[in-house]
Tab-separated table of C-alpha atoms in Angstrom:
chain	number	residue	atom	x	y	z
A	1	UNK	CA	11.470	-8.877	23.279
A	2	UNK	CA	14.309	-10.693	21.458
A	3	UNK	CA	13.658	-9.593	17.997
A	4	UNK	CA	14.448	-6.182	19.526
A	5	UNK	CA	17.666	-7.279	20.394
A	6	UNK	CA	18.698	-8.170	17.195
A	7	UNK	CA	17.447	-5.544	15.650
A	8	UNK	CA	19.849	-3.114	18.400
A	9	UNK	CA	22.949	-5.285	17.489
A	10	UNK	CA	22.129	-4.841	13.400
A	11	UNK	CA	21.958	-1.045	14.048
A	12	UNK	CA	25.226	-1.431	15.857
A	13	UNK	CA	27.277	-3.859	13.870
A	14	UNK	CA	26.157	-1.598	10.341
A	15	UNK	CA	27.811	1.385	12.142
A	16	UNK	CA	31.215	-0.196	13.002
A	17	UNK	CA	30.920	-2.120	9.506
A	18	UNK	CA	30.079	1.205	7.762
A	19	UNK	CA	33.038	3.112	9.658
A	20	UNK	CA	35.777	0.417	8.378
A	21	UNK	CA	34.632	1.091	5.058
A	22	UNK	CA	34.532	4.302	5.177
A	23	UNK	CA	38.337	4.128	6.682
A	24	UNK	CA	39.258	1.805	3.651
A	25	UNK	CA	39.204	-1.361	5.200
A	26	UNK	CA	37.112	-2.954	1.981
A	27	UNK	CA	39.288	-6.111	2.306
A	28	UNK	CA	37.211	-6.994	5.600
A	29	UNK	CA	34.061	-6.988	3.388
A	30	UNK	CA	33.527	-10.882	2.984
A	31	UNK	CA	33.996	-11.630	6.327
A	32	UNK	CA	31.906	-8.535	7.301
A	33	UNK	CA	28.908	-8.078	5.026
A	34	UNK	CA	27.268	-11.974	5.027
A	35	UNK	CA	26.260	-11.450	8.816
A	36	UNK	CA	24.297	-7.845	8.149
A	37	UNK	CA	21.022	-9.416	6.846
A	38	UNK	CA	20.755	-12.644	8.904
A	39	UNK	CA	20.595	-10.104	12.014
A	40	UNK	CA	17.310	-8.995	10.191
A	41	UNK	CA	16.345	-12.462	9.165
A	42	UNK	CA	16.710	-13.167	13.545
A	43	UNK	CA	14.912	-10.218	14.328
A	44	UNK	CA	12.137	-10.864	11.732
A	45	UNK	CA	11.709	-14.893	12.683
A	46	UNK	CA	11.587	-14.067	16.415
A	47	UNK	CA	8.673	-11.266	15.865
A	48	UNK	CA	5.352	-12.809	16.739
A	49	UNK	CA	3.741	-14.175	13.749
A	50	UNK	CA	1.677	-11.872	10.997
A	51	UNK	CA	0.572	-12.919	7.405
A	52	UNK	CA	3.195	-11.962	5.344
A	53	UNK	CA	6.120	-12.913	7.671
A	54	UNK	CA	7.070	-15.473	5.639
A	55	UNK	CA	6.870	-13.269	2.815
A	56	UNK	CA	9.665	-11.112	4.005
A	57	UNK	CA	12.167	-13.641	5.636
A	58	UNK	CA	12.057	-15.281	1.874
A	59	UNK	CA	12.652	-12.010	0.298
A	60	UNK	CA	15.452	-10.783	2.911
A	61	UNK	CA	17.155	-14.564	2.384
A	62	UNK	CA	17.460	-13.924	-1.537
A	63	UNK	CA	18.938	-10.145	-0.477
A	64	UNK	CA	21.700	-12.132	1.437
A	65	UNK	CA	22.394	-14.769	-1.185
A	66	UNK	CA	22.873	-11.658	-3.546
A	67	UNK	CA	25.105	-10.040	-0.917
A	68	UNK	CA	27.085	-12.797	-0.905
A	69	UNK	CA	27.120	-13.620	-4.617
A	70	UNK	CA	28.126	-9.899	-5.406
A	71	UNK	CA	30.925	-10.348	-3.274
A	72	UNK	CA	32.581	-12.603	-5.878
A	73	UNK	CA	31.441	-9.820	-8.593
A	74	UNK	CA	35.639	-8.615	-9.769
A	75	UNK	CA	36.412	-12.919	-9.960
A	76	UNK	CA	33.927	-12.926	-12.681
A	77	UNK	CA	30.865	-10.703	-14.678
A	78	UNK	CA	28.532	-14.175	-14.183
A	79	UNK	CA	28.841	-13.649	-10.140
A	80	UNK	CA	27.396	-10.238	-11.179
A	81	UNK	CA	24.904	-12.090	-13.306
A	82	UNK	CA	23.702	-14.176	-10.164
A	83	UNK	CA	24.159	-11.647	-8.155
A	84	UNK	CA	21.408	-9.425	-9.916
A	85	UNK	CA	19.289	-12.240	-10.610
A	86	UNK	CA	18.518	-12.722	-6.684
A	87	UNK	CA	18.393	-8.959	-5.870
A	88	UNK	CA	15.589	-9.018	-9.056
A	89	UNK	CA	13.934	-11.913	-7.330
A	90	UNK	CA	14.027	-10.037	-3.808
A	91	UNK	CA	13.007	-6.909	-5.433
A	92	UNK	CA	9.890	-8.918	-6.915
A	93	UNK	CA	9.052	-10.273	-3.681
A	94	UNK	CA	9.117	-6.624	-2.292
A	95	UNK	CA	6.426	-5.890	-4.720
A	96	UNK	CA	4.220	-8.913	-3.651
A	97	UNK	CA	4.838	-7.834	0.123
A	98	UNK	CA	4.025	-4.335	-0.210
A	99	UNK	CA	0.478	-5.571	-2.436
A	100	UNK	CA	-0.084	-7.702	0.308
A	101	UNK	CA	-0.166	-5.191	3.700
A	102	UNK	CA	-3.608	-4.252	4.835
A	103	UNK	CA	-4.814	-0.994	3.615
A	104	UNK	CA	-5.689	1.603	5.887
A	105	UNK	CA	-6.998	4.343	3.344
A	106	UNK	CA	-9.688	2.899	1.034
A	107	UNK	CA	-9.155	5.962	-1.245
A	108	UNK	CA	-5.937	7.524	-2.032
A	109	UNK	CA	-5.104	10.881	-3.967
A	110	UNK	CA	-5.147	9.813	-7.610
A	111	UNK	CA	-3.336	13.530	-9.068
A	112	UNK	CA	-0.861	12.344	-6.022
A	113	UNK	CA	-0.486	9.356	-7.161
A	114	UNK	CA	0.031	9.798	-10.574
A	115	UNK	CA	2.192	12.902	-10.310
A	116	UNK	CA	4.733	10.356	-8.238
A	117	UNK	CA	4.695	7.502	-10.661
A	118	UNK	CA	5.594	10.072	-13.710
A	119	UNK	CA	8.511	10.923	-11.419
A	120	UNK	CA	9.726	7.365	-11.154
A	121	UNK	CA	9.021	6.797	-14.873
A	122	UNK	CA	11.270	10.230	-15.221
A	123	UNK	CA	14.263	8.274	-12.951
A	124	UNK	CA	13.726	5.048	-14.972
A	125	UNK	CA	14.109	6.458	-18.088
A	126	UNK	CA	16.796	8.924	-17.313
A	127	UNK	CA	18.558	6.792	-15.424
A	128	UNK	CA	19.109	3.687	-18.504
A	129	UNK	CA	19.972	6.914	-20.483
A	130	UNK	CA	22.852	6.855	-18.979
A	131	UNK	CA	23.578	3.702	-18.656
A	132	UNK	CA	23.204	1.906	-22.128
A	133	UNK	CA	25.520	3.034	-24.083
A	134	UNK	CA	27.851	1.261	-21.667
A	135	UNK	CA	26.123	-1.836	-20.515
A	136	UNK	CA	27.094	-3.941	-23.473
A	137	UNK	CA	25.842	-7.413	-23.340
A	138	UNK	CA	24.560	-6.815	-20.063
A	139	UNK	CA	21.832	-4.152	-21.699
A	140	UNK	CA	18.405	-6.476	-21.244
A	141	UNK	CA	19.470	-7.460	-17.600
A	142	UNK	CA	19.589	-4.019	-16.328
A	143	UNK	CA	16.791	-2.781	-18.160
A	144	UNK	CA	14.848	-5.415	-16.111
A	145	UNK	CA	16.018	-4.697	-12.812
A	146	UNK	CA	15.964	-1.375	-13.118
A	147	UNK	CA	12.393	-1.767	-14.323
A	148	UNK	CA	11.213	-3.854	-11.406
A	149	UNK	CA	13.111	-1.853	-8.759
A	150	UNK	CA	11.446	1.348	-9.988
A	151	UNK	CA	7.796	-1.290	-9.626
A	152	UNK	CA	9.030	-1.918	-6.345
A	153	UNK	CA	9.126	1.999	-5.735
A	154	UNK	CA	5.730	2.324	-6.918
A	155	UNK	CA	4.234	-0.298	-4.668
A	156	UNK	CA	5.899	1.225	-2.117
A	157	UNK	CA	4.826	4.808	-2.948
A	158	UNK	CA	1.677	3.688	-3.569
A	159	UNK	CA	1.593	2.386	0.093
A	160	UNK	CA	2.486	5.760	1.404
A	161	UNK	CA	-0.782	6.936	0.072
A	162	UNK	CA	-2.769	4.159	1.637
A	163	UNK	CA	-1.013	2.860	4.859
A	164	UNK	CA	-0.804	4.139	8.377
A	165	UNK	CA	1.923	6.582	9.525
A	166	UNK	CA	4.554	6.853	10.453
A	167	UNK	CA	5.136	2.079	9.189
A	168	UNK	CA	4.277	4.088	5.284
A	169	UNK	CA	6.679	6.143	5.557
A	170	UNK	CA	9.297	3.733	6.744
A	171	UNK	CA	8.196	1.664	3.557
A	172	UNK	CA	8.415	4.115	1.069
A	173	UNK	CA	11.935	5.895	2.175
A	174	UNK	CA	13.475	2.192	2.838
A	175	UNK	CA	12.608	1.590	-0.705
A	176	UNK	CA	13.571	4.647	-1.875
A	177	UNK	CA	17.075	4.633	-0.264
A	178	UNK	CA	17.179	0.757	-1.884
A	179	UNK	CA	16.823	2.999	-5.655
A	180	UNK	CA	19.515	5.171	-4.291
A	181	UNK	CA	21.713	2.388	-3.425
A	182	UNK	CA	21.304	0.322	-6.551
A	183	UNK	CA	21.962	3.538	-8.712
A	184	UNK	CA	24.997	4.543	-7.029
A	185	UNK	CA	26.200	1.039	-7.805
A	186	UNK	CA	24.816	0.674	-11.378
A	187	UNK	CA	26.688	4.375	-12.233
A	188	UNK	CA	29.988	3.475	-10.133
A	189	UNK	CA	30.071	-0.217	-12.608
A	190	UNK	CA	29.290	1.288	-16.274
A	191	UNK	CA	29.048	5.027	-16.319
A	192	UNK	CA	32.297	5.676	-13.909
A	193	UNK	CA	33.932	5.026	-10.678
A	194	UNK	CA	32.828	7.221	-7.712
A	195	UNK	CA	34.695	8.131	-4.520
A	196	UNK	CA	33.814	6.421	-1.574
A	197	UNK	CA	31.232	4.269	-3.680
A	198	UNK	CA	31.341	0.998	-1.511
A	199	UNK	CA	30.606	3.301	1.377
A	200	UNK	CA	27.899	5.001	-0.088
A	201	UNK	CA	26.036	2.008	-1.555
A	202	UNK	CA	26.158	-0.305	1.580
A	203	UNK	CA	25.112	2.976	3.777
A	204	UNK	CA	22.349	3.477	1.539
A	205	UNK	CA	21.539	-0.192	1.176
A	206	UNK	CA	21.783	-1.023	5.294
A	207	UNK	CA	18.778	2.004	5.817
A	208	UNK	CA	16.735	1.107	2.951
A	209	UNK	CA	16.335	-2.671	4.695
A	210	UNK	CA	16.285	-1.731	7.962
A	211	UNK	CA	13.409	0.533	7.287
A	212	UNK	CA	11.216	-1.565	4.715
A	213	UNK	CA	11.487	-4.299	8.096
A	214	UNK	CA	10.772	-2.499	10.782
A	215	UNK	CA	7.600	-0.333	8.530
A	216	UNK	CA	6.734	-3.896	7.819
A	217	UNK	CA	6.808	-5.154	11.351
A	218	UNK	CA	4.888	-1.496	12.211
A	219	UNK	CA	2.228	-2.178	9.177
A	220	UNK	CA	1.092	-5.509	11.255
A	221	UNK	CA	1.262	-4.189	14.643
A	222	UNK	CA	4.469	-5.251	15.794
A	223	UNK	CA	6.657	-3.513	18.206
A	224	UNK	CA	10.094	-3.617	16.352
A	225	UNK	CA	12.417	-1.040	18.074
C-alpha cells in the first residue's frame, strides 16, 4: 500500500535526521525538520478513508506549522508565541480525536482511571512548579498548554482503558512521549539548558507522532506498517 511507504521512509529519514543532531549538525535543522511531518500527512491522506481522518491530517498540519514557526524561536520570543499557539491548537485537536475513536470497552476501571489522572494532575502541578518563577510574561501561556497537553494525556489514557490493544497502547505512549518531549523543551527554555536537548526533544517528539498515527490508523482498522 503506499501509505506504507511513506510511513518506511518517515521511520528512515527521522533516524538519519536524529543522528545529525545528535552529531551536532543543528544548523541543518530548517532544511531538515519541515519535511518530517508531511511524510505523516502522505501516509495518513493515502490510507483508505475512516471518520476522523480528516481530524488528524488537520491536527498533524498545525504540528508542522508549529515546527516550522519554532524554528524561527532565537530571531524572536513572538515566533515562540506562534509557535505554541499551533502546538496548543494541535494538542486540542488531539483531544477531540482521541473523544472521537470508537470504544471497544463499554466499562473501564474507574480506581484505574482515577489513580492515573491524579498522576497527571501530580506532573501538571509539579511540573509549572518549576517553571513559574521563570516564565515571566510568558506565565498564562504555559500554564495553558501545559494544561491542555496534560488533557490531551488524559484522553489518551483514558483510551488505554477503553480501546483495543495493542492501537491503545500506541495512543497513550505516543502521547505520553509528546509530554516528555514538550517538558524537556519547556525545562531546557526557562529552568536551564540541558545537554543534548535538541536531540532529546525531536527523538521524543518523532515517536510520540509516529505512534498516536499509526494507533490511530490501528483504532479504525487500517493496516499502517
Amino acid at each position: 500500500m503506499k501509505n506504507i511507504v511513506f510511513f518506511k521512509i518517515y521511520t528512515a529519514y527521522c533516524f538519519i535526521y536524529l543522528l545529525l543532531l545528535y552529531l551536532g549538525y543543528e544548523s541543518l535543522d530548517c532544511y531538515l525538520k519541515p519535511t518530517l511531518i508531511p511524510l505523516l500527512i502522505l501516509g495518513v491522506y493515502f490510507s483508505k478513508r475512516f471518520p476522523t481522518q480528516n481530524l488528524l491530517l488537520t491536527t498533524l498540519l498545525f504540528s508542522w506549522i508549529g515546527d516550522v514557526i519554532l524554528l524561527f524561536s532565537d530571531i524572536a520570543e513572538i515566533y515562540f508565541i506562534l509557535g505554541l499557539v499551533s502546538f496548543l491548537i494541535s494538542h486540542i485537536l488531539y483531544c477531540v480525536l482521541f473523544n472521537r475513536q470508537t470504544k471497544e470497552k463499554f466499562k473501564r476501571n474507574s480506581i484505574t482511571f482515577i489513580f492515573g489522572s491524579i498522576l497527571i494532575a501530580v506532573y501538571l502541578i509539579g511540573m509549572l512548579s518549576v517553571l513559574l518563577p521563570s516564565l515571566g510574561d510568558l506565565k498564562i501561556p504555559v500554564i495553558v498548554y501545559a494544561s491542555v497537553i496534560s488533557i490531551m494525556l488524559l484522553f489518551a489514557y483514558n483510551g488505554l482503558l477503553i480501546w483495543k490493544t495493542p492501537a491503545n497502547q500506541l495512543v497513550f505512549f505516543g502521547a505520553l512521549f509528546f509530554v516528555i518531549s514538550d517538558s524537556i523543551l519547556a525545562l531546557n527554555k526557562f529552568y536551564m539548558p540541558l545537554k543534548k536537548s535538541s536531540f532529546i526533544i525531536m527523538l521524543t517528539y518523532l515517536v510520540a507522532q509516529y505512534l498516536i498515527v499509526i494507533g490511530i490508523l490501528r483504532l479504525n482498522g487500517k493496516k499502517a506498517e
